[in-house]
C-alpha cells in the first residue's frame, strides 16, 4: 500500500471534473422540481444528450457544436415528458420512468455506428499565466470550459431563484399552482419551460461524460448518474449550493476511492465502491435536517378548472 | 353619477348546475355594495367573472361606460379591480413580501416593497411583518396579507370575500374605518359576508343571490338583519335556543397548562387554567394566533402535556394521544377543514372512519367495517343536512359550509362527553351556522361539555355560558356571558393591546 502515490492536487482537480455531469443534471432537475414537476427521466435525457453530443461532435469535428446538440437533444426529449404530463396530464412518476427507458433505447439505436470512434477533444480553457500558479493553477485554472459553465449555472440558478421576479414566479408555481393560477400566472407554460431547461442541462451532463470524461461511446454509459442527480436534488433540500456541495462530495469520494483502490488499501473493493453513495447520502441527510420542505405542488398535476 | 361597474344579464353554466342566471347589478364609485347569499348561491362565480378568472357564457360587463371583459386576473387588476379571496391564494413557503410581490403588476424591489408594506399596514392598522414566512401565520394574519396586497395596488374596485370572519371587534372597526376611508376616496367595494349586522353597519346597498339568481336588493341600513337573512335563505330562520339548565359537576380540569408551540412562529400556552363543568358551553375568544391552535392540539391530544395539567373526571389525560382520549369521550374538531379535520382526497365514508373508528365500533378484529362506516357517514349527512350526492364523494368536493357541517356532525354524532371545536362556523352561511350552533347547544343540553374556540364574538355570546379570552397564550378568567359588554370583552382580549402584532 502506498498512499503517497495519491496526489491531492490532482485528486481535487479530478473530482471537479468527475462531479460536473451530476452537477449539470442536478441543477436542471432542481429548477424543474422548484416549478413543481417531478421528472424521473433524468437518466434518459442524459444518455440521449450523451449520444446526440457525441455523434454531432464526431460529424462536425467541433465539441462545442456537440454540446449544443446535446442540450437540444435533451430538451427535445423532455418535451415529450412535458407533453405527457402538462398537456395530457399523465402521471409524472410513470412518465418519467418511461422517459428513462425510452432514452436508453433510442440512444443505443442512434449510437450503433459510433462504438469505438474517438471524438474530437475539447481543449482546456487557456488562462495563461494563471494556470502556472502552484496548487491553485492546476486546481482552478486547468479545466475544460463546460466545467466552468456548470459552476456559473449553479450561481445563476441560485441568483435567479432568489433575487429575480422570474425566479419568484417559478417558485410560486411550484409551491401552490392553484394560487399562482388565481393570480394569473401561466402555470403550464412556466412548467414546460422549466422542464426543457432541465432536459437541456441533463443532455449537456450526458455529453460531458461521452465527450470529456470517458471520451467514447458505450451503450448505457451514464450508468445511473441521472439517478444520483435526482437523489442529490432531494437531499440538497432543493438548494443550488447544496447541490454543488453534494456533487463535489460525490465526485471527490469517487475519485478518492479509485485512488485508494489503485494504492492497494486493505479494504474490500466493494466497500470502497459504495462509499461515495453512502457518504454523500449521510452528509446531505444531516444537512437537510433543518426545516426546508419540498415544493408544495411537487409531482401534482395541474388543471385549470374554474 | 355614472356607475363604475355595470353587470348585465351575466349567466354562467357549469355541467349540471347554473351558477349564475341573468345576474345584473351596478356599483357606483365609492359605493360599498354587499353581495349576499348562502353557500352555493353563486357569489363566488360572480366575483370570479369580474376578476377575470371565469368567462361568462352570456351577458356583459361595463366599466366606466366602456365594455369590460377581462381575459385574466392580470387584465382585471390592470383595470383597477382588486380581490381578497375567501380561500387565501397564498404561498406557504414564501415570505409575506414575496407573496405580495406576486400579486402586483410592477412590483418594486424587495426593500422598497417591504417599506411600503410597513407603511400601508401602519396606516390601516393591519400589523404585519414583511419578512415572515406565510406558512407560519394564523388565518387572521394571512388575511391581512391579502388585504394589504390589494391595497398596495390602489384599486378602483375592491372585492372582499368574507373579510371579517377572523378579526376581533376592534380589528373589524379598524378595517371598517379603512374601508370607509377608501370609499370616501372614491374606491368602490364589493363586500361579501354572512354577518348581516356588519353589512348593515357598512354597506350602502345589497344584492341578494339565491341559487344563482338575484332575488332582491335592499338598503341594509333600513332593513332588519332577520329580513335580509330570510331573503337569502328563502324561508323563516330559527335562532338557536337553549333552556339554560343548571351546570353539573366539574368534568375537565386544566391546571397551569404551559406548553411551547410546535410551530416556530406559534404562540406558547402560558399557565392556562380553567375548569369545565358538565353541560357547560365555554366560549374562548381572542385574536387569531394567540394560542388557539395550540390550545386545541393540547386538548385533542395532538400535543401531549406533562402529568397533572389536564384531568378528565379525575383521570390524568395529558399524556394520552388523540385516540385514547377519543375512547374516553374527549373529542375535538380543528379549525382547518381541508387537511386537518378532514383528509381532502378521501371520501366522506373514509373520513367518517378516520375519527369514528373507535367510538362507533367501525373496526372488527382489526378489519375495517366499511358498511358500518358508510352507514355512519350517511347518518351524519342526514342529521346535519350535508348537501352532497353521497358518502362516496371526496371531502374536497364539498363546499366549505357543507364540509364544516360534516366534520362537526361527525364529532357530535359520536356522543362526546367533552367536545372542543375551533372556529366551528368559519366561512359557513347563516342557516348552516345556525344549525351547527344549535347542534352544539343540543349536545350541551344532553349533558356534554363543549369548548368553542372562535373569533366570531357574536357566536360566542349567543351560545356560551361562560366566556374567556386568549391573549398571548394566556387565558383570562372565564366570566358568565350574560351581561358582558363589548368593552369588557375587549379588555379581556387585551384591549388596545390586541391591536399590536401578537408575536413580538
mmCIF file of C-alpha atoms in Angstrom, chain B residues 254-415:
data_model
loop_
_atom_site.group_PDB
_atom_site.id
_atom_site.type_symbol
_atom_site.label_atom_id
_atom_site.label_comp_id
_atom_site.label_asym_id
_atom_site.label_seq_id
_atom_site.Cartn_x
_atom_site.Cartn_y
_atom_site.Cartn_z
ATOM 1 C CA UNK B 254 -56.963 22.314 33.021
ATOM 2 C CA UNK B 255 -54.397 23.435 35.544
ATOM 3 C CA UNK B 256 -51.463 25.689 34.774
ATOM 4 C CA UNK B 257 -51.114 24.232 31.288
ATOM 5 C CA UNK B 258 -47.915 25.596 29.764
ATOM 6 C CA UNK B 259 -46.604 24.197 26.512
ATOM 7 C CA UNK B 260 -44.231 25.551 23.872
ATOM 8 C CA UNK B 261 -45.774 25.917 20.423
ATOM 9 C CA UNK B 262 -44.977 23.181 17.890
ATOM 10 C CA UNK B 263 -44.678 25.834 15.175
ATOM 11 C CA UNK B 264 -41.607 28.043 15.141
ATOM 12 C CA UNK B 265 -43.731 31.195 14.936
ATOM 13 C CA UNK B 266 -46.613 29.919 17.062
ATOM 14 C CA UNK B 267 -47.700 31.100 20.480
ATOM 15 C CA UNK B 268 -46.772 29.061 23.552
ATOM 16 C CA UNK B 269 -49.512 28.342 26.070
ATOM 17 C CA UNK B 270 -48.850 30.057 29.385
ATOM 18 C CA UNK B 271 -50.414 28.676 32.557
ATOM 19 C CA UNK B 272 -53.853 28.151 31.087
ATOM 20 C CA UNK B 273 -56.213 27.283 33.938
ATOM 21 C CA UNK B 274 -59.921 26.601 33.593
ATOM 22 C CA UNK B 275 -62.486 24.100 34.795
ATOM 23 C CA UNK B 276 -65.221 22.878 32.512
ATOM 24 C CA UNK B 277 -68.469 21.686 34.098
ATOM 25 C CA UNK B 278 -70.948 19.156 32.880
ATOM 26 C CA UNK B 279 -73.426 20.631 30.411
ATOM 27 C CA UNK B 280 -71.460 23.834 30.001
ATOM 28 C CA UNK B 281 -70.549 25.680 26.817
ATOM 29 C CA UNK B 282 -67.317 27.589 27.368
ATOM 30 C CA UNK B 283 -66.549 30.194 24.722
ATOM 31 C CA UNK B 284 -62.925 31.134 24.113
ATOM 32 C CA UNK B 285 -62.315 34.272 22.083
ATOM 33 C CA UNK B 286 -59.200 36.141 21.091
ATOM 34 C CA UNK B 287 -57.288 37.418 18.103
ATOM 35 C CA UNK B 288 -56.014 34.725 15.749
ATOM 36 C CA UNK B 289 -52.539 33.494 16.611
ATOM 37 C CA UNK B 290 -52.812 33.945 20.382
ATOM 38 C CA UNK B 291 -52.671 30.244 21.190
ATOM 39 C CA UNK B 292 -55.970 28.961 19.779
ATOM 40 C CA UNK B 293 -54.406 26.252 17.623
ATOM 41 C CA UNK B 294 -52.039 25.253 20.412
ATOM 42 C CA UNK B 295 -54.883 25.012 22.931
ATOM 43 C CA UNK B 296 -56.880 22.819 20.576
ATOM 44 C CA UNK B 297 -53.968 20.475 19.979
ATOM 45 C CA UNK B 298 -53.204 20.290 23.709
ATOM 46 C CA UNK B 299 -56.816 19.289 24.381
ATOM 47 C CA UNK B 300 -57.224 16.954 21.407
ATOM 48 C CA UNK B 301 -54.050 15.067 22.268
ATOM 49 C CA UNK B 302 -52.040 16.043 19.201
ATOM 50 C CA UNK B 303 -49.701 17.829 21.588
ATOM 51 C CA UNK B 304 -49.020 15.900 24.787
ATOM 52 C CA UNK B 305 -48.553 17.594 28.131
ATOM 53 C CA UNK B 306 -46.860 16.550 31.380
ATOM 54 C CA UNK B 307 -48.965 14.816 34.063
ATOM 55 C CA UNK B 308 -51.219 16.925 36.223
ATOM 56 C CA UNK B 309 -52.131 19.594 33.682
ATOM 57 C CA UNK B 310 -55.233 18.115 32.053
ATOM 58 C CA UNK B 311 -57.609 15.948 34.105
ATOM 59 C CA UNK B 312 -60.811 14.404 32.790
ATOM 60 C CA UNK B 313 -63.134 13.098 35.526
ATOM 61 C CA UNK B 314 -60.199 12.665 37.857
ATOM 62 C CA UNK B 315 -58.104 10.807 35.290
ATOM 63 C CA UNK B 316 -54.942 12.415 34.012
ATOM 64 C CA UNK B 317 -55.235 12.543 30.206
ATOM 65 C CA UNK B 318 -52.389 14.931 29.392
ATOM 66 C CA UNK B 319 -50.101 12.082 28.396
ATOM 67 C CA UNK B 320 -52.685 10.279 26.245
ATOM 68 C CA UNK B 321 -52.816 10.589 22.463
ATOM 69 C CA UNK B 322 -55.902 11.568 20.437
ATOM 70 C CA UNK B 323 -57.299 8.058 20.054
ATOM 71 C CA UNK B 324 -57.003 7.240 23.747
ATOM 72 C CA UNK B 325 -58.780 10.499 24.555
ATOM 73 C CA UNK B 326 -61.478 9.727 21.997
ATOM 74 C CA UNK B 327 -62.125 6.384 23.696
ATOM 75 C CA UNK B 328 -62.655 8.247 26.969
ATOM 76 C CA UNK B 329 -65.020 10.711 25.302
ATOM 77 C CA UNK B 330 -62.847 13.791 24.749
ATOM 78 C CA UNK B 331 -63.293 14.753 21.093
ATOM 79 C CA UNK B 332 -62.061 17.675 19.032
ATOM 80 C CA UNK B 333 -62.697 19.323 15.666
ATOM 81 C CA UNK B 334 -59.871 21.585 14.493
ATOM 82 C CA UNK B 335 -60.178 24.797 12.506
ATOM 83 C CA UNK B 336 -58.679 23.834 9.163
ATOM 84 C CA UNK B 337 -61.303 21.765 7.370
ATOM 85 C CA UNK B 338 -59.200 20.540 4.478
ATOM 86 C CA UNK B 339 -56.120 18.749 5.672
ATOM 87 C CA UNK B 340 -56.650 18.816 9.428
ATOM 88 C CA UNK B 341 -60.264 17.991 10.238
ATOM 89 C CA UNK B 342 -60.763 16.043 7.018
ATOM 90 C CA UNK B 343 -58.468 14.344 4.509
ATOM 91 C CA UNK B 344 -59.298 16.244 1.311
ATOM 92 C CA UNK B 345 -58.944 13.426 -1.221
ATOM 93 C CA UNK B 346 -60.643 10.740 0.830
ATOM 94 C CA UNK B 347 -64.350 10.055 0.650
ATOM 95 C CA UNK B 348 -66.777 11.057 3.363
ATOM 96 C CA UNK B 349 -67.070 7.408 4.367
ATOM 97 C CA UNK B 350 -63.314 7.186 4.813
ATOM 98 C CA UNK B 351 -63.284 10.447 6.710
ATOM 99 C CA UNK B 352 -66.049 9.167 8.965
ATOM 100 C CA UNK B 353 -63.934 6.078 9.597
ATOM 101 C CA UNK B 354 -60.887 8.162 10.476
ATOM 102 C CA UNK B 355 -62.215 9.641 13.697
ATOM 103 C CA UNK B 356 -65.232 7.430 14.323
ATOM 104 C CA UNK B 357 -63.478 4.055 14.243
ATOM 105 C CA UNK B 358 -63.233 3.617 17.994
ATOM 106 C CA UNK B 359 -66.398 5.115 19.341
ATOM 107 C CA UNK B 360 -68.664 3.847 16.597
ATOM 108 C CA UNK B 361 -67.170 0.329 16.545
ATOM 109 C CA UNK B 362 -66.194 0.561 12.899
ATOM 110 C CA UNK B 363 -63.267 -1.831 13.347
ATOM 111 C CA UNK B 364 -63.899 -5.546 13.878
ATOM 112 C CA UNK B 365 -60.938 -7.677 14.840
ATOM 113 C CA UNK B 366 -58.505 -5.388 13.080
ATOM 114 C CA UNK B 367 -60.553 -5.191 9.892
ATOM 115 C CA UNK B 368 -62.396 -2.067 8.776
ATOM 116 C CA UNK B 369 -66.150 -2.419 8.717
ATOM 117 C CA UNK B 370 -66.922 -0.336 5.630
ATOM 118 C CA UNK B 371 -70.696 -0.895 5.566
ATOM 119 C CA UNK B 372 -70.881 0.414 9.142
ATOM 120 C CA UNK B 373 -68.659 3.391 8.297
ATOM 121 C CA UNK B 374 -70.825 4.155 5.306
ATOM 122 C CA UNK B 375 -73.947 3.965 7.445
ATOM 123 C CA UNK B 376 -72.306 6.309 9.953
ATOM 124 C CA UNK B 377 -71.423 8.774 7.176
ATOM 125 C CA UNK B 378 -74.978 8.623 5.840
ATOM 126 C CA UNK B 379 -76.291 9.261 9.352
ATOM 127 C CA UNK B 380 -74.128 12.380 9.639
ATOM 128 C CA UNK B 381 -75.160 13.581 6.190
ATOM 129 C CA UNK B 382 -78.831 13.214 7.053
ATOM 130 C CA UNK B 383 -78.689 14.595 10.572
ATOM 131 C CA UNK B 384 -76.680 17.660 9.571
ATOM 132 C CA UNK B 385 -78.209 18.285 6.161
ATOM 133 C CA UNK B 386 -74.854 17.976 4.380
ATOM 134 C CA UNK B 387 -75.536 18.652 0.706
ATOM 135 C CA UNK B 388 -73.593 16.093 -1.295
ATOM 136 C CA UNK B 389 -74.510 13.401 -3.816
ATOM 137 C CA UNK B 390 -73.463 10.718 -1.341
ATOM 138 C CA UNK B 391 -70.916 9.455 1.170
ATOM 139 C CA UNK B 392 -68.634 8.241 -1.642
ATOM 140 C CA UNK B 393 -67.764 11.832 -2.587
ATOM 141 C CA UNK B 394 -64.337 13.236 -1.760
ATOM 142 C CA UNK B 395 -64.209 15.733 1.095
ATOM 143 C CA UNK B 396 -62.532 18.199 -1.260
ATOM 144 C CA UNK B 397 -65.609 18.233 -3.496
ATOM 145 C CA UNK B 398 -67.851 19.665 -0.767
ATOM 146 C CA UNK B 399 -68.331 23.392 -0.330
ATOM 147 C CA UNK B 400 -66.761 24.850 2.821
ATOM 148 C CA UNK B 401 -70.042 25.084 4.706
ATOM 149 C CA UNK B 402 -71.132 21.585 3.870
ATOM 150 C CA UNK B 403 -67.809 20.075 4.821
ATOM 151 C CA UNK B 404 -67.880 22.037 8.067
ATOM 152 C CA UNK B 405 -71.317 20.600 8.854
ATOM 153 C CA UNK B 406 -69.880 17.160 8.153
ATOM 154 C CA UNK B 407 -66.780 17.451 10.349
ATOM 155 C CA UNK B 408 -68.688 18.984 13.248
ATOM 156 C CA UNK B 409 -71.518 16.492 12.797
ATOM 157 C CA UNK B 410 -69.059 13.610 12.779
ATOM 158 C CA UNK B 411 -67.845 14.520 16.262
ATOM 159 C CA UNK B 412 -71.271 15.435 17.638
ATOM 160 C CA UNK B 413 -72.714 12.103 16.486
ATOM 161 C CA UNK B 414 -70.072 10.230 18.450
ATOM 162 C CA UNK B 415 -71.747 11.263 21.714
#
